[in-house]
mmCIF file of C-alpha atoms in Angstrom:
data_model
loop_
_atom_site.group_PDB
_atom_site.id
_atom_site.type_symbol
_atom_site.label_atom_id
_atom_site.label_comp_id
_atom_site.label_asym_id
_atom_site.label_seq_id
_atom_site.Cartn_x
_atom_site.Cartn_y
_atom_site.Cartn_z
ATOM 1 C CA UNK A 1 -7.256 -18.138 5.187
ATOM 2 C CA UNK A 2 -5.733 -17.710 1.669
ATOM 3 C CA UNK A 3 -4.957 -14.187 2.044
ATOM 4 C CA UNK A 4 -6.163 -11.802 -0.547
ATOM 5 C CA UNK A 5 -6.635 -13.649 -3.685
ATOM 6 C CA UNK A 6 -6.043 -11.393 -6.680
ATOM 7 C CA UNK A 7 -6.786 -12.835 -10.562
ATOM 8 C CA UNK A 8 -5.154 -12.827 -13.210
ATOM 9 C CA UNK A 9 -1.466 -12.399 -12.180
ATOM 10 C CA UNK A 10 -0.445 -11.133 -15.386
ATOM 11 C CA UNK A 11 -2.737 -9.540 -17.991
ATOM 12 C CA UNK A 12 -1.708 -8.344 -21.623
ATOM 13 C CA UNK A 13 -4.131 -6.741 -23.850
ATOM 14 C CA UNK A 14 -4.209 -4.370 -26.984
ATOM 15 C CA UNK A 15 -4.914 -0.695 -26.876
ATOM 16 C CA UNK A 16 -8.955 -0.051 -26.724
ATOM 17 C CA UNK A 17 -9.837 -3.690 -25.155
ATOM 18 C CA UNK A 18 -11.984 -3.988 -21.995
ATOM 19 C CA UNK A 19 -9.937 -5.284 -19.060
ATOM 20 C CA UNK A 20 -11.152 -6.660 -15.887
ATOM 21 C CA UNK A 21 -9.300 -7.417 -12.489
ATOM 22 C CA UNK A 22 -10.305 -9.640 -9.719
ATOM 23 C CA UNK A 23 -9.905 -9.466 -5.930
ATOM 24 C CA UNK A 24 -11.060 -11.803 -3.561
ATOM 25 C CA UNK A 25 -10.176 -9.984 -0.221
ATOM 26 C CA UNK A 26 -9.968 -11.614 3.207
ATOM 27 C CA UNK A 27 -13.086 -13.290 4.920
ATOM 28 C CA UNK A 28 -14.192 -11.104 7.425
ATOM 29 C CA UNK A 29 -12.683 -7.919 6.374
ATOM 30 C CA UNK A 30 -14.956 -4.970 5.874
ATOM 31 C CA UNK A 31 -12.409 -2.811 4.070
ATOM 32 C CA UNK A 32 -11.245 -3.490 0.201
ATOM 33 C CA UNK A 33 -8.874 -0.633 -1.614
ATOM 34 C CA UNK A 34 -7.486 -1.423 -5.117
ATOM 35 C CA UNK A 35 -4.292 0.773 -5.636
ATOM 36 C CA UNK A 36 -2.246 0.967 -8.834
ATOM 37 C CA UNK A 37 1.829 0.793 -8.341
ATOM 38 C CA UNK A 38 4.314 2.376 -11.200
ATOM 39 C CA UNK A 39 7.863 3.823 -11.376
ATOM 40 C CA UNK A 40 6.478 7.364 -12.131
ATOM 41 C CA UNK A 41 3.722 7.958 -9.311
ATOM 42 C CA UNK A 42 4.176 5.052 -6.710
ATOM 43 C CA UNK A 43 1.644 3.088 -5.039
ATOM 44 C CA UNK A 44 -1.503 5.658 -5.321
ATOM 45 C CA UNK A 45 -5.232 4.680 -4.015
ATOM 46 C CA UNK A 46 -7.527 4.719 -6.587
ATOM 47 C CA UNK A 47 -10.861 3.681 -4.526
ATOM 48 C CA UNK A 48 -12.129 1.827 -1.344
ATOM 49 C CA UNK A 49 -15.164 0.151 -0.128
ATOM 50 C CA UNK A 50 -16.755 -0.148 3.346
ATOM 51 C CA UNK A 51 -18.729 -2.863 3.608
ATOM 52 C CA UNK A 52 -19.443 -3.077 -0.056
ATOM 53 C CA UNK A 53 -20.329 0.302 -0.370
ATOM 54 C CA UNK A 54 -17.700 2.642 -2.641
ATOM 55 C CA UNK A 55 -16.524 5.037 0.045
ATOM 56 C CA UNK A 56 -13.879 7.506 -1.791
ATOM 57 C CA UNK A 57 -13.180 6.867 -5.592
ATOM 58 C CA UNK A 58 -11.366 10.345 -6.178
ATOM 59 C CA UNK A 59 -8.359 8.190 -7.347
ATOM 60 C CA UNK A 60 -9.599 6.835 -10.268
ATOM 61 C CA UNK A 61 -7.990 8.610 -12.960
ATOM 62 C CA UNK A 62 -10.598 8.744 -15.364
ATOM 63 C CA UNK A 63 -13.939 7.624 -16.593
ATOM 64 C CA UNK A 64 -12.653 4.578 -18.199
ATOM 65 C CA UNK A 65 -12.354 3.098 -14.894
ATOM 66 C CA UNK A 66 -14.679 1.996 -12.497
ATOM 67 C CA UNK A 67 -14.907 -0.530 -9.961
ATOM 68 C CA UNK A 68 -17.765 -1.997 -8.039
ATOM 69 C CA UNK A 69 -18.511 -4.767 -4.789
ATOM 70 C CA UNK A 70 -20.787 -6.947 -5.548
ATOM 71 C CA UNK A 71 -20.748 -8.618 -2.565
ATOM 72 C CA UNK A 72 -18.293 -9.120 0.620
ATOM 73 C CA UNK A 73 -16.262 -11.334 -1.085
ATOM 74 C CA UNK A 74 -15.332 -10.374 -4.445
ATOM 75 C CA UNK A 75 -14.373 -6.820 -6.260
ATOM 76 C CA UNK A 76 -13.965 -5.915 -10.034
ATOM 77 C CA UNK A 77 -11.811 -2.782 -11.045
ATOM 78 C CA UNK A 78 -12.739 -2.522 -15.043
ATOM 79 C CA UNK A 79 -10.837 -0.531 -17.284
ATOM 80 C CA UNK A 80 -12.488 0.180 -20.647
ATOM 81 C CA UNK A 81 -11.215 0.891 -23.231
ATOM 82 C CA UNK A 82 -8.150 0.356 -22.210
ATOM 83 C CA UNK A 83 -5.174 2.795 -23.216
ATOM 84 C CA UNK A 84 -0.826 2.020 -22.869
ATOM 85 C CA UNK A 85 -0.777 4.665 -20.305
ATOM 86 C CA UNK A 86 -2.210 1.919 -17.587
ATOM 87 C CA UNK A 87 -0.065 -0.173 -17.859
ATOM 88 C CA UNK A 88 0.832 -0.810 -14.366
ATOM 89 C CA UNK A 89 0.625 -3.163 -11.439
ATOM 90 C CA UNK A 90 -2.419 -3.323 -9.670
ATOM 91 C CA UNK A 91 -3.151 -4.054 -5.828
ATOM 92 C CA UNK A 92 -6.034 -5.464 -3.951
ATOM 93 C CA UNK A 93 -5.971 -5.112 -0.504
ATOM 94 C CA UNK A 94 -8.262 -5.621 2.301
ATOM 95 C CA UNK A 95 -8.124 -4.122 6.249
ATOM 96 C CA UNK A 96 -10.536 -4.720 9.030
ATOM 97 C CA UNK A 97 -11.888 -2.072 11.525
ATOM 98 C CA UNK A 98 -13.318 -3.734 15.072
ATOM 99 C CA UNK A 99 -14.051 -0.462 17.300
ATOM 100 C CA UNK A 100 -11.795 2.101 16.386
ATOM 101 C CA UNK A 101 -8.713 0.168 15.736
ATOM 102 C CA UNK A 102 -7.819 -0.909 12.358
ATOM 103 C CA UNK A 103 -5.836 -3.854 11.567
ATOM 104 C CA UNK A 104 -3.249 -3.698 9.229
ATOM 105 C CA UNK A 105 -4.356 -4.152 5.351
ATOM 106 C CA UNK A 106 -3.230 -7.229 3.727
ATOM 107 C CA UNK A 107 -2.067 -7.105 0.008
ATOM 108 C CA UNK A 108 -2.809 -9.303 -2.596
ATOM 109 C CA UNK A 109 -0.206 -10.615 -4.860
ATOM 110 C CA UNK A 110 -1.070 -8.100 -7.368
ATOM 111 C CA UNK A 111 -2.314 -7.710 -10.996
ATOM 112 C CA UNK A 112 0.512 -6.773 -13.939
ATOM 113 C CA UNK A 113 -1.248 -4.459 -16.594
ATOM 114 C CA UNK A 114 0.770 -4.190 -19.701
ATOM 115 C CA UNK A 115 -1.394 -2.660 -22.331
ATOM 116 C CA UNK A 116 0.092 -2.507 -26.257
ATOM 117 C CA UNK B 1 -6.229 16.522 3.485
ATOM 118 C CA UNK B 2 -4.218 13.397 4.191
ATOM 119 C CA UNK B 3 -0.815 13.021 3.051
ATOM 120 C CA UNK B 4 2.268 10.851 3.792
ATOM 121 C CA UNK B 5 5.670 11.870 2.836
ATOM 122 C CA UNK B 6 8.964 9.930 2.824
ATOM 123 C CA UNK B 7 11.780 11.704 1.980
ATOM 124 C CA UNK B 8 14.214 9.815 1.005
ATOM 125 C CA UNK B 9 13.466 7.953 -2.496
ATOM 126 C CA UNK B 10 16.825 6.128 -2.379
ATOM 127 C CA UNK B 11 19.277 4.899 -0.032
ATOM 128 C CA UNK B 12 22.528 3.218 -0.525
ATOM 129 C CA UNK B 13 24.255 1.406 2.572
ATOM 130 C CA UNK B 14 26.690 -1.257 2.997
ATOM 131 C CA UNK B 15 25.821 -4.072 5.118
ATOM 132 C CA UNK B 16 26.041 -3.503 9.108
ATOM 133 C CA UNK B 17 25.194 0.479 8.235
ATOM 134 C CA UNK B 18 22.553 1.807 10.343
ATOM 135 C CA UNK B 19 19.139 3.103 8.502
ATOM 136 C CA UNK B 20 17.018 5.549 9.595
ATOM 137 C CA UNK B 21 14.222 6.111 7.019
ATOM 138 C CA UNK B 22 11.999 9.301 7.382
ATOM 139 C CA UNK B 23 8.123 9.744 6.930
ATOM 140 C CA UNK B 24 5.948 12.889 8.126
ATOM 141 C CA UNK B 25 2.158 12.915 7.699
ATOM 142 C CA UNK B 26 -0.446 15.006 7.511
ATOM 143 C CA UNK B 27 -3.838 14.334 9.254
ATOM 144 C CA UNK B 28 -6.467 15.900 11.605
ATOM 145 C CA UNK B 29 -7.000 13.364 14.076
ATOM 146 C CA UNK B 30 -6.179 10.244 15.415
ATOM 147 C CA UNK B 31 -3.802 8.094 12.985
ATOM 148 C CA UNK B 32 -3.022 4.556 13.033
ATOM 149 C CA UNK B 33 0.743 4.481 10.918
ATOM 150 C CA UNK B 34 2.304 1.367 9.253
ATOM 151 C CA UNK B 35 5.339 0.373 7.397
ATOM 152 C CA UNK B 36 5.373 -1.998 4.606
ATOM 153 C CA UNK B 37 8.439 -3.345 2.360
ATOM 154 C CA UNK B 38 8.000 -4.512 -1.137
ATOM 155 C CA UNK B 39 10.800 -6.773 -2.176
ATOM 156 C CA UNK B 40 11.757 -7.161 -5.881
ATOM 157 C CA UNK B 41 8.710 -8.779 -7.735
ATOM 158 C CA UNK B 42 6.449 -9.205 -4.743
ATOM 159 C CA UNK B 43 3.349 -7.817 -3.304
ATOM 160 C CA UNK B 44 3.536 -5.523 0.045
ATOM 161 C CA UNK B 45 4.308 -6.876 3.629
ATOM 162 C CA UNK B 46 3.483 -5.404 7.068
ATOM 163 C CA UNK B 47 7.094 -4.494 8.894
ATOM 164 C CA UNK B 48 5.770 -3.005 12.041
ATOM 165 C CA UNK B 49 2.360 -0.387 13.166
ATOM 166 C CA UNK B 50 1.451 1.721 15.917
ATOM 167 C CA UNK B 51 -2.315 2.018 16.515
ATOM 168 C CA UNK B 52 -1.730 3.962 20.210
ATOM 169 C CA UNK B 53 0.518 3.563 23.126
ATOM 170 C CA UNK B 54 4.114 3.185 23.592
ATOM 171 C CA UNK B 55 5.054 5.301 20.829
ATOM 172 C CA UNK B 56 8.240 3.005 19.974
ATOM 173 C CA UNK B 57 7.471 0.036 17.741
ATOM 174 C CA UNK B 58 9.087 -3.079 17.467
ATOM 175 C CA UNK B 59 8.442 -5.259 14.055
ATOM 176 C CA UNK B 60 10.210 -8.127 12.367
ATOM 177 C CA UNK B 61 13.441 -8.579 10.993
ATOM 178 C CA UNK B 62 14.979 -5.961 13.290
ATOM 179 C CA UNK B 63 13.027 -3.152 12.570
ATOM 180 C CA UNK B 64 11.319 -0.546 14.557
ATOM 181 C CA UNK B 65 9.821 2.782 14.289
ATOM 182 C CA UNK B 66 9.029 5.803 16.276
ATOM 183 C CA UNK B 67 5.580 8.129 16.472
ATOM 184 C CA UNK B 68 6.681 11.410 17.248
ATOM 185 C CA UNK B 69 3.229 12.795 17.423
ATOM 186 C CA UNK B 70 4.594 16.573 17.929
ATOM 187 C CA UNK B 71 6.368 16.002 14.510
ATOM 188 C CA UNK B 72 3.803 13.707 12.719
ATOM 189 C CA UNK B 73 6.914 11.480 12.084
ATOM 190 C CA UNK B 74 6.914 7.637 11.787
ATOM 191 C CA UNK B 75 10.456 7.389 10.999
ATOM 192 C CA UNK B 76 11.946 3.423 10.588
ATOM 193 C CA UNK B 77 14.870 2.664 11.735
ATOM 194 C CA UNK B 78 17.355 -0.820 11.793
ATOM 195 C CA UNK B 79 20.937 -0.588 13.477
ATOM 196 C CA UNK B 80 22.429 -2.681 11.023
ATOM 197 C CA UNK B 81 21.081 -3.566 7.838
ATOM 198 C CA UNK B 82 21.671 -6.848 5.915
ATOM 199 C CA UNK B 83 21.907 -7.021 1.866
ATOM 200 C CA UNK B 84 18.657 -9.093 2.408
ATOM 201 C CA UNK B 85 16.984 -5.832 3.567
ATOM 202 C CA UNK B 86 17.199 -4.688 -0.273
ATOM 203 C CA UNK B 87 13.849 -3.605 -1.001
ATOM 204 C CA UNK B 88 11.421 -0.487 -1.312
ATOM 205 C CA UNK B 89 9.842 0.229 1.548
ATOM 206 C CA UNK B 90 6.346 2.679 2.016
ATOM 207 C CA UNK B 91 5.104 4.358 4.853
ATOM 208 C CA UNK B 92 1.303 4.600 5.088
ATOM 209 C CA UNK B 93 -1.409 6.238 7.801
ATOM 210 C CA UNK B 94 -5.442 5.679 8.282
ATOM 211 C CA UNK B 95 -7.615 7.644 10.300
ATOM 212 C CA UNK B 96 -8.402 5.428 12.805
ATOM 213 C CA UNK B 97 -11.729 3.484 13.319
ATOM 214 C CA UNK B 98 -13.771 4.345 10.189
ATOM 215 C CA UNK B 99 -12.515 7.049 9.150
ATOM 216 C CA UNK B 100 -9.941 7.749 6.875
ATOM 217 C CA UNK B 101 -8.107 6.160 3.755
ATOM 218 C CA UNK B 102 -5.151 3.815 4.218
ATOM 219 C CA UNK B 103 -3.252 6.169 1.832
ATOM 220 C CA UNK B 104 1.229 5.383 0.855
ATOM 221 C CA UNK B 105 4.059 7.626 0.495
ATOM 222 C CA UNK B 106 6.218 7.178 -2.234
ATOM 223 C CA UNK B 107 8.300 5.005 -1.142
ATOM 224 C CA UNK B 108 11.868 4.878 -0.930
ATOM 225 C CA UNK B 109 14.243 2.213 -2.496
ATOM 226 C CA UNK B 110 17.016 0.247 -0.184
ATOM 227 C CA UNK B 111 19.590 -0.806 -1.806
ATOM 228 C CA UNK B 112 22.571 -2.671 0.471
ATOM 229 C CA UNK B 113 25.762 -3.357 -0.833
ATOM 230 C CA UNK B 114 27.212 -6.573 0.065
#
């Protein structure tokens, strides 16, 4: 397997622009979390699915983000419109559960946000 | 609610220094812990996790960790550190089985001097 396949790598955009990032996570994994990494607040969890289904989004900052599962495979964290203050990098990352023991979750290489 | 502290946010050791890098949590049940390191530029690797059992974990490159469940520590630890170990490196608990969010302290910065 590939890993977790994150698109694009790098993403600049002006101030008020819609902005979508892709996440392809792991085949077979039936947990996806998108977390967003900067200098001031660390690597903070901003939602994650269960089997496609948004389980906690109390992370998301605001209303100008939202993220959905369309399907096992693929994830979409949109950010619109989108404002300097996100600039940051942003992580897919998928885990799976079998029973109750979780396997460790596996990181994509990660998104880099700079918004002007 | 769940929480993960580290408290350390930087360290500065000189190579063949022993590290010992602290992390409580906070959690009502069962936990499965985890250390990661992030090197410069890259994405977040698995060092070592403790799901149940021995509550001593081995992981790669020399590092381990113990669960002191009494404490709700995970603390990492490496008897001698190498400049390659230069990194940040997060601490990180789930609720086991379905429950729970895989949520990350705040990481603390290694920085070995040659």
């Amino acid at each position: 397997d590939a890993g977790v396949i994150q698109s694009p790598r790098h993403e600049v955009t002006e101030m008020g622009q819609e902005v979508t990032l892709r996440c392809k996570p792991i085949s077979g994994h039936d947990y996806l979390f998108w977390y967003r990494q900067t200098m001031m607040r660390g690597l903070e969890l901003l939602i994650y699915f269960n089997n496609n289904v948004p389980i906690d989004d109390s992370g998301m900052p605001e209303d100008r983000f939202s993220a959905k599962m369309p399907n096992a495979s693929f994830s979409t964290l949109k950010i619109q419109p989108s404002e300097p203050r996100d600039s940051a990098v942003y992580f897919c990352a998928s885990s799976l559960v079998v029973g109750q023991r979780n396997t460790e979750a596996f990181f994509g290489q990660g998104t880099r946000l700079t918004v002007v | 609610a769940q929480s993960v502290s580290q408290h350390n946010h930087h360290v500065i050791l000189s190579e063949a220094a022993s590290l010992e890098l602290g992390c409580n949590y906070s959690y009502g049940g069962t936990v499965n812990l985890f250390w990661y390191v992030q090197y410069p530029g890259q994405h977040l690797q698995l060092l070592l996790k403790y799901f149940s059992g021995d509550p001593l974990v081995k992981g790669i490159k020399g590092f381990e960790a113990e669960f002191i469940k009494s404490k709700f520590s995970f603390n990492l630890r490496k008897p001698s550190v190498q400049w390659s170990d230069t990194a940040e490196y997060f601490c990180a608990v789930k609720g086991s089985g379905n429950t729970g969010k895989l949520i990350f302290g705040q990481g603390t910065t290694l920085q070995v001097k040659p």
